[in-house]
Amino acid sequence: MARPPDPLVGDGLLLVDKPAGMTSHDVVGACRRICGTRKVGHAGTLDPMATGLLLVGVNRATKLLTFLVGCDKAYEATIRLGVATVTDDAEGEVTATADASGLTDARIALAVADLVGDIAQVPSAVSAIKVAGVRSYARVRGGEAVALAARQVRVSAFDVLTRRDGPGATRGPGGDTPYVDLDVAVEVSSGTYVRALARDLGAALGVGGHLTALRRTRIGAFDVADAASPTELEQARRVAAPGTSGLPMLRPHQVTARVMPGRTFDAAAAGRLAHGVRPEADGSGDGLRAAYGPDGRLVAVLEASDGSVSVKAVFANE
């Protein structure tokens, strides 16, 4: 029989700083153990090589994850120009190299500028997108050639922070071919692949490119500066004061306050909402709304559209 959830933990969102080498699923597994519950999920997968912010919902706060996956995201990354790989990152086999030493800063800046704004991006073939029910990365690893359709994404910012010229690629064909590393900061819409930006920048410059490092620094209103590593979360539980979990958890009402407008209901109306009864529209326009009771606690997430309101999720007795 499964053990009951730890009552000291409750419902909430953990901001986790994922270390390199862990999968997002590994982080969820660690949080299940730390929080003493099976009901844990995350919003927005990070590759094993990547580090940075992962939003982890615990218990009833897992219902909020669907409202967080579409948030804009910010990353710090390193792009290597002059080396292309099959995965568009450092974990894949090198497919081509080219001398990148002749690239001027001005030429790089022009190519970067062409990747800013609303663009049509072809996702990396080694992605989690399903093709006929099978993940694209699984097809590629099985030896298939996968061609994914382009999708509209938005790159709000793509800034080159530092340039470093390297003596030569360390593996693959042309091992002594000079390359260029760019440390960059990007802000993108949900669904944008930074690996694909590295690939497309290298292709536009005629030398190939791939990602050698990636760190997610922000998801919507949540910043990695406020996140804790799985090791730090374990330590917080070990040294927690009696009667507390010790975890730096955002409660559901604190999460929704950051991502959507709110609407407050009296006790009677909040009680009806807790049972899924739809309220009348208040004329505040379309979109998601957090519904709070008179005590400020989150009762439900609503969506207004065309003068009517639907209940998207209920957090009774949050």
JSON list of C-alpha atoms in Angstrom, two decimals, residues 12-165:
[
{"chain": "A", "resi": 12, "resn": "GLY", "atom": "CA", "xyz": [2.78, 23.93, -3.89]},
{"chain": "A", "resi": 13, "resn": "LEU", "atom": "CA", "xyz": [5.39, 24.69, -6.50]},
{"chain": "A", "resi": 14, "resn": "LEU", "atom": "CA", "xyz": [9.10, 24.07, -6.08]},
{"chain": "A", "resi": 15, "resn": "LEU", "atom": "CA", "xyz": [11.62, 26.06, -8.11]},
{"chain": "A", "resi": 16, "resn": "VAL", "atom": "CA", "xyz": [14.37, 23.53, -8.79]},
{"chain": "A", "resi": 17, "resn": "ASP", "atom": "CA", "xyz": [17.82, 24.30, -10.19]},
{"chain": "A", "resi": 18, "resn": "LYS", "atom": "CA", "xyz": [18.48, 21.16, -12.23]},
{"chain": "A", "resi": 19, "resn": "PRO", "atom": "CA", "xyz": [22.11, 20.07, -12.35]},
{"chain": "A", "resi": 20, "resn": "ALA", "atom": "CA", "xyz": [23.75, 18.70, -15.48]},
{"chain": "A", "resi": 21, "resn": "GLY", "atom": "CA", "xyz": [23.44, 14.96, -15.98]},
{"chain": "A", "resi": 22, "resn": "MET", "atom": "CA", "xyz": [19.97, 14.60, -14.47]},
{"chain": "A", "resi": 23, "resn": "THR", "atom": "CA", "xyz": [16.91, 14.19, -16.64]},
{"chain": "A", "resi": 24, "resn": "SER", "atom": "CA", "xyz": [13.75, 16.13, -15.80]},
{"chain": "A", "resi": 25, "resn": "HIS", "atom": "CA", "xyz": [12.22, 12.77, -14.83]},
{"chain": "A", "resi": 26, "resn": "ASP", "atom": "CA", "xyz": [15.15, 12.22, -12.44]},
{"chain": "A", "resi": 27, "resn": "VAL", "atom": "CA", "xyz": [14.32, 15.54, -10.77]},
{"chain": "A", "resi": 28, "resn": "VAL", "atom": "CA", "xyz": [10.66, 14.54, -10.41]},
{"chain": "A", "resi": 29, "resn": "GLY", "atom": "CA", "xyz": [11.77, 11.26, -8.82]},
{"chain": "A", "resi": 30, "resn": "ALA", "atom": "CA", "xyz": [14.00, 13.09, -6.36]},
{"chain": "A", "resi": 31, "resn": "CYS", "atom": "CA", "xyz": [11.18, 15.49, -5.45]},
{"chain": "A", "resi": 32, "resn": "ARG", "atom": "CA", "xyz": [8.79, 12.58, -4.89]},
{"chain": "A", "resi": 33, "resn": "ARG", "atom": "CA", "xyz": [11.21, 11.16, -2.37]},
{"chain": "A", "resi": 34, "resn": "ILE", "atom": "CA", "xyz": [11.94, 14.52, -0.73]},
{"chain": "A", "resi": 35, "resn": "CYS", "atom": "CA", "xyz": [8.26, 15.50, -0.50]},
{"chain": "A", "resi": 36, "resn": "GLY", "atom": "CA", "xyz": [6.96, 12.08, 0.46]},
{"chain": "A", "resi": 37, "resn": "THR", "atom": "CA", "xyz": [4.34, 11.93, -2.28]},
{"chain": "A", "resi": 38, "resn": "ARG", "atom": "CA", "xyz": [3.87, 10.34, -5.71]},
{"chain": "A", "resi": 39, "resn": "LYS", "atom": "CA", "xyz": [1.87, 13.30, -6.99]},
{"chain": "A", "resi": 40, "resn": "VAL", "atom": "CA", "xyz": [4.69, 15.34, -8.51]},
{"chain": "A", "resi": 41, "resn": "GLY", "atom": "CA", "xyz": [5.11, 16.72, -12.03]},
{"chain": "A", "resi": 42, "resn": "HIS", "atom": "CA", "xyz": [7.07, 19.36, -13.93]},
{"chain": "A", "resi": 43, "resn": "ALA", "atom": "CA", "xyz": [6.45, 22.06, -16.52]},
{"chain": "A", "resi": 44, "resn": "GLY", "atom": "CA", "xyz": [8.94, 22.29, -19.39]},
{"chain": "A", "resi": 45, "resn": "THR", "atom": "CA", "xyz": [11.50, 19.53, -19.96]},
{"chain": "A", "resi": 46, "resn": "LEU", "atom": "CA", "xyz": [15.23, 20.22, -19.82]},
{"chain": "A", "resi": 47, "resn": "ASP", "atom": "CA", "xyz": [17.71, 17.96, -21.61]},
{"chain": "A", "resi": 48, "resn": "PRO", "atom": "CA", "xyz": [20.20, 16.07, -19.39]},
{"chain": "A", "resi": 49, "resn": "MET", "atom": "CA", "xyz": [23.11, 18.31, -20.50]},
{"chain": "A", "resi": 50, "resn": "ALA", "atom": "CA", "xyz": [21.15, 21.46, -19.61]},
{"chain": "A", "resi": 51, "resn": "THR", "atom": "CA", "xyz": [20.97, 23.09, -16.19]},
{"chain": "A", "resi": 52, "resn": "GLY", "atom": "CA", "xyz": [18.69, 25.62, -14.61]},
{"chain": "A", "resi": 53, "resn": "LEU", "atom": "CA", "xyz": [15.11, 26.29, -13.71]},
{"chain": "A", "resi": 54, "resn": "LEU", "atom": "CA", "xyz": [12.55, 23.49, -13.60]},
{"chain": "A", "resi": 55, "resn": "LEU", "atom": "CA", "xyz": [9.09, 24.16, -12.16]},
{"chain": "A", "resi": 56, "resn": "VAL", "atom": "CA", "xyz": [7.94, 21.19, -10.09]},
{"chain": "A", "resi": 57, "resn": "GLY", "atom": "CA", "xyz": [4.34, 20.92, -8.87]},
{"chain": "A", "resi": 58, "resn": "VAL", "atom": "CA", "xyz": [3.56, 18.94, -5.72]},
{"chain": "A", "resi": 59, "resn": "ASN", "atom": "CA", "xyz": [0.22, 17.36, -4.84]},
{"chain": "A", "resi": 60, "resn": "ARG", "atom": "CA", "xyz": [-2.74, 19.53, -5.94]},
{"chain": "A", "resi": 61, "resn": "ALA", "atom": "CA", "xyz": [-0.39, 22.16, -7.38]},
{"chain": "A", "resi": 62, "resn": "THR", "atom": "CA", "xyz": [0.27, 19.75, -10.27]},
{"chain": "A", "resi": 63, "resn": "LYS", "atom": "CA", "xyz": [-3.02, 21.12, -11.64]},
{"chain": "A", "resi": 64, "resn": "LEU", "atom": "CA", "xyz": [-1.27, 24.46, -12.14]},
{"chain": "A", "resi": 65, "resn": "LEU", "atom": "CA", "xyz": [1.46, 23.11, -14.41]},
{"chain": "A", "resi": 66, "resn": "THR", "atom": "CA", "xyz": [-0.75, 23.26, -17.50]},
{"chain": "A", "resi": 67, "resn": "PHE", "atom": "CA", "xyz": [-0.99, 27.05, -16.99]},
{"chain": "A", "resi": 68, "resn": "LEU", "atom": "CA", "xyz": [2.81, 27.42, -16.73]},
{"chain": "A", "resi": 69, "resn": "VAL", "atom": "CA", "xyz": [4.11, 25.46, -19.73]},
{"chain": "A", "resi": 70, "resn": "GLY", "atom": "CA", "xyz": [3.21, 28.26, -22.15]},
{"chain": "A", "resi": 71, "resn": "CYS", "atom": "CA", "xyz": [5.21, 30.96, -20.35]},
{"chain": "A", "resi": 72, "resn": "ASP", "atom": "CA", "xyz": [8.10, 32.69, -22.12]},
{"chain": "A", "resi": 73, "resn": "LYS", "atom": "CA", "xyz": [11.55, 31.46, -21.15]},
{"chain": "A", "resi": 74, "resn": "ALA", "atom": "CA", "xyz": [15.07, 32.88, -20.86]},
{"chain": "A", "resi": 75, "resn": "TYR", "atom": "CA", "xyz": [18.34, 31.00, -21.32]},
{"chain": "A", "resi": 76, "resn": "GLU", "atom": "CA", "xyz": [22.08, 31.45, -21.21]},
{"chain": "A", "resi": 77, "resn": "ALA", "atom": "CA", "xyz": [23.87, 29.27, -23.75]},
{"chain": "A", "resi": 78, "resn": "THR", "atom": "CA", "xyz": [27.12, 28.63, -25.57]},
{"chain": "A", "resi": 79, "resn": "ILE", "atom": "CA", "xyz": [27.01, 28.15, -29.34]},
{"chain": "A", "resi": 80, "resn": "ARG", "atom": "CA", "xyz": [29.97, 26.62, -31.16]},
{"chain": "A", "resi": 81, "resn": "LEU", "atom": "CA", "xyz": [30.28, 27.81, -34.75]},
{"chain": "A", "resi": 82, "resn": "GLY", "atom": "CA", "xyz": [32.26, 25.61, -37.12]},
{"chain": "A", "resi": 83, "resn": "VAL", "atom": "CA", "xyz": [31.00, 22.25, -35.88]},
{"chain": "A", "resi": 84, "resn": "ALA", "atom": "CA", "xyz": [27.62, 20.64, -36.68]},
{"chain": "A", "resi": 85, "resn": "THR", "atom": "CA", "xyz": [26.25, 17.60, -34.84]},
{"chain": "A", "resi": 86, "resn": "VAL", "atom": "CA", "xyz": [23.39, 15.22, -35.48]},
{"chain": "A", "resi": 87, "resn": "THR", "atom": "CA", "xyz": [21.59, 16.37, -32.33]},
{"chain": "A", "resi": 88, "resn": "ASP", "atom": "CA", "xyz": [22.43, 20.09, -32.67]},
{"chain": "A", "resi": 89, "resn": "ASP", "atom": "CA", "xyz": [24.12, 19.88, -29.26]},
{"chain": "A", "resi": 90, "resn": "ALA", "atom": "CA", "xyz": [27.32, 18.53, -27.74]},
{"chain": "A", "resi": 91, "resn": "GLU", "atom": "CA", "xyz": [25.86, 15.08, -27.04]},
{"chain": "A", "resi": 92, "resn": "GLY", "atom": "CA", "xyz": [25.54, 14.15, -30.70]},
{"chain": "A", "resi": 93, "resn": "GLU", "atom": "CA", "xyz": [27.99, 12.83, -33.27]},
{"chain": "A", "resi": 94, "resn": "VAL", "atom": "CA", "xyz": [29.86, 15.46, -35.27]},
{"chain": "A", "resi": 95, "resn": "THR", "atom": "CA", "xyz": [28.57, 15.53, -38.85]},
{"chain": "A", "resi": 96, "resn": "ALA", "atom": "CA", "xyz": [30.63, 18.37, -40.35]},
{"chain": "A", "resi": 97, "resn": "THR", "atom": "CA", "xyz": [33.26, 20.97, -39.52]},
{"chain": "A", "resi": 98, "resn": "ALA", "atom": "CA", "xyz": [34.31, 24.19, -41.21]},
{"chain": "A", "resi": 99, "resn": "ASP", "atom": "CA", "xyz": [36.88, 26.90, -40.52]},
{"chain": "A", "resi": 100, "resn": "ALA", "atom": "CA", "xyz": [35.00, 29.59, -38.58]},
{"chain": "A", "resi": 101, "resn": "SER", "atom": "CA", "xyz": [38.00, 31.80, -37.85]},
{"chain": "A", "resi": 102, "resn": "GLY", "atom": "CA", "xyz": [37.17, 34.22, -40.65]},
{"chain": "A", "resi": 103, "resn": "LEU", "atom": "CA", "xyz": [33.77, 35.15, -39.21]},
{"chain": "A", "resi": 104, "resn": "THR", "atom": "CA", "xyz": [33.65, 38.81, -38.27]},
{"chain": "A", "resi": 105, "resn": "ASP", "atom": "CA", "xyz": [31.64, 40.12, -35.36]},
{"chain": "A", "resi": 106, "resn": "ALA", "atom": "CA", "xyz": [29.60, 42.23, -37.78]},
{"chain": "A", "resi": 107, "resn": "ARG", "atom": "CA", "xyz": [28.67, 39.21, -39.89]},
{"chain": "A", "resi": 108, "resn": "ILE", "atom": "CA", "xyz": [27.70, 37.23, -36.80]},
{"chain": "A", "resi": 109, "resn": "ALA", "atom": "CA", "xyz": [25.59, 40.14, -35.56]},
{"chain": "A", "resi": 110, "resn": "LEU", "atom": "CA", "xyz": [23.67, 40.33, -38.85]},
{"chain": "A", "resi": 111, "resn": "ALA", "atom": "CA", "xyz": [22.96, 36.58, -38.79]},
{"chain": "A", "resi": 112, "resn": "VAL", "atom": "CA", "xyz": [21.83, 36.78, -35.17]},
{"chain": "A", "resi": 113, "resn": "ALA", "atom": "CA", "xyz": [19.51, 39.69, -35.97]},
{"chain": "A", "resi": 114, "resn": "ASP", "atom": "CA", "xyz": [17.80, 37.59, -38.66]},
{"chain": "A", "resi": 115, "resn": "LEU", "atom": "CA", "xyz": [16.82, 35.10, -35.94]},
{"chain": "A", "resi": 116, "resn": "VAL", "atom": "CA", "xyz": [15.10, 37.69, -33.74]},
{"chain": "A", "resi": 117, "resn": "GLY", "atom": "CA", "xyz": [11.35, 38.27, -33.87]},
{"chain": "A", "resi": 118, "resn": "ASP", "atom": "CA", "xyz": [8.62, 35.98, -35.16]},
{"chain": "A", "resi": 119, "resn": "ILE", "atom": "CA", "xyz": [10.33, 33.20, -37.11]},
{"chain": "A", "resi": 120, "resn": "ALA", "atom": "CA", "xyz": [9.48, 29.82, -38.59]},
{"chain": "A", "resi": 121, "resn": "GLN", "atom": "CA", "xyz": [11.69, 27.31, -36.80]},
{"chain": "A", "resi": 122, "resn": "VAL", "atom": "CA", "xyz": [12.20, 23.65, -37.65]},
{"chain": "A", "resi": 123, "resn": "PRO", "atom": "CA", "xyz": [12.62, 21.84, -34.31]},
{"chain": "A", "resi": 124, "resn": "SER", "atom": "CA", "xyz": [15.65, 19.67, -33.77]},
{"chain": "A", "resi": 125, "resn": "ALA", "atom": "CA", "xyz": [15.04, 16.15, -35.04]},
{"chain": "A", "resi": 126, "resn": "VAL", "atom": "CA", "xyz": [16.19, 14.88, -31.65]},
{"chain": "A", "resi": 127, "resn": "SER", "atom": "CA", "xyz": [13.21, 16.33, -29.79]},
{"chain": "A", "resi": 128, "resn": "ALA", "atom": "CA", "xyz": [10.22, 14.98, -27.89]},
{"chain": "A", "resi": 129, "resn": "ILE", "atom": "CA", "xyz": [7.78, 15.88, -30.69]},
{"chain": "A", "resi": 130, "resn": "LYS", "atom": "CA", "xyz": [5.74, 12.86, -31.71]},
{"chain": "A", "resi": 131, "resn": "VAL", "atom": "CA", "xyz": [5.73, 11.64, -35.31]},
{"chain": "A", "resi": 132, "resn": "ALA", "atom": "CA", "xyz": [2.93, 9.13, -35.91]},
{"chain": "A", "resi": 133, "resn": "GLY", "atom": "CA", "xyz": [2.79, 8.47, -32.19]},
{"chain": "A", "resi": 134, "resn": "VAL", "atom": "CA", "xyz": [6.55, 7.94, -31.71]},
{"chain": "A", "resi": 135, "resn": "ARG", "atom": "CA", "xyz": [8.93, 10.52, -30.23]},
{"chain": "A", "resi": 136, "resn": "SER", "atom": "CA", "xyz": [11.14, 12.08, -32.89]},
{"chain": "A", "resi": 137, "resn": "TYR", "atom": "CA", "xyz": [14.32, 11.39, -30.88]},
{"chain": "A", "resi": 138, "resn": "ALA", "atom": "CA", "xyz": [13.42, 7.69, -30.71]},
{"chain": "A", "resi": 139, "resn": "ARG", "atom": "CA", "xyz": [13.08, 7.54, -34.49]},
{"chain": "A", "resi": 140, "resn": "VAL", "atom": "CA", "xyz": [16.42, 9.29, -34.99]},
{"chain": "A", "resi": 141, "resn": "ARG", "atom": "CA", "xyz": [18.17, 6.97, -32.55]},
{"chain": "A", "resi": 142, "resn": "GLY", "atom": "CA", "xyz": [16.61, 4.06, -34.43]},
{"chain": "A", "resi": 143, "resn": "GLY", "atom": "CA", "xyz": [18.35, 5.19, -37.60]},
{"chain": "A", "resi": 144, "resn": "GLU", "atom": "CA", "xyz": [15.44, 6.99, -39.27]},
{"chain": "A", "resi": 145, "resn": "ALA", "atom": "CA", "xyz": [15.77, 10.30, -41.07]},
{"chain": "A", "resi": 146, "resn": "VAL", "atom": "CA", "xyz": [13.14, 12.61, -39.55]},
{"chain": "A", "resi": 147, "resn": "ALA", "atom": "CA", "xyz": [11.97, 15.88, -41.10]},
{"chain": "A", "resi": 148, "resn": "LEU", "atom": "CA", "xyz": [9.81, 17.93, -38.77]},
{"chain": "A", "resi": 149, "resn": "ALA", "atom": "CA", "xyz": [7.52, 20.71, -39.91]},
{"chain": "A", "resi": 150, "resn": "ALA", "atom": "CA", "xyz": [8.43, 24.32, -39.13]},
{"chain": "A", "resi": 151, "resn": "ARG", "atom": "CA", "xyz": [6.49, 26.07, -36.39]},
{"chain": "A", "resi": 152, "resn": "GLN", "atom": "CA", "xyz": [6.03, 29.73, -35.57]},
{"chain": "A", "resi": 153, "resn": "VAL", "atom": "CA", "xyz": [8.00, 30.86, -32.53]},
{"chain": "A", "resi": 154, "resn": "ARG", "atom": "CA", "xyz": [9.11, 34.20, -31.17]},
{"chain": "A", "resi": 155, "resn": "VAL", "atom": "CA", "xyz": [12.67, 35.15, -30.22]},
{"chain": "A", "resi": 156, "resn": "SER", "atom": "CA", "xyz": [12.33, 38.32, -28.16]},
{"chain": "A", "resi": 157, "resn": "ALA", "atom": "CA", "xyz": [16.05, 38.72, -27.48]},
{"chain": "A", "resi": 158, "resn": "PHE", "atom": "CA", "xyz": [19.22, 37.08, -28.83]},
{"chain": "A", "resi": 159, "resn": "ASP", "atom": "CA", "xyz": [22.31, 38.82, -27.45]},
{"chain": "A", "resi": 160, "resn": "VAL", "atom": "CA", "xyz": [25.93, 37.81, -27.97]},
{"chain": "A", "resi": 161, "resn": "LEU", "atom": "CA", "xyz": [27.75, 38.34, -24.66]},
{"chain": "A", "resi": 162, "resn": "THR", "atom": "CA", "xyz": [31.22, 36.95, -25.34]},
{"chain": "A", "resi": 163, "resn": "ARG", "atom": "CA", "xyz": [33.19, 35.56, -28.28]},
{"chain": "A", "resi": 164, "resn": "ARG", "atom": "CA", "xyz": [36.03, 33.06, -27.86]},
{"chain": "A", "resi": 165, "resn": "ASP", "atom": "CA", "xyz": [38.05, 31.74, -30.82]}
]
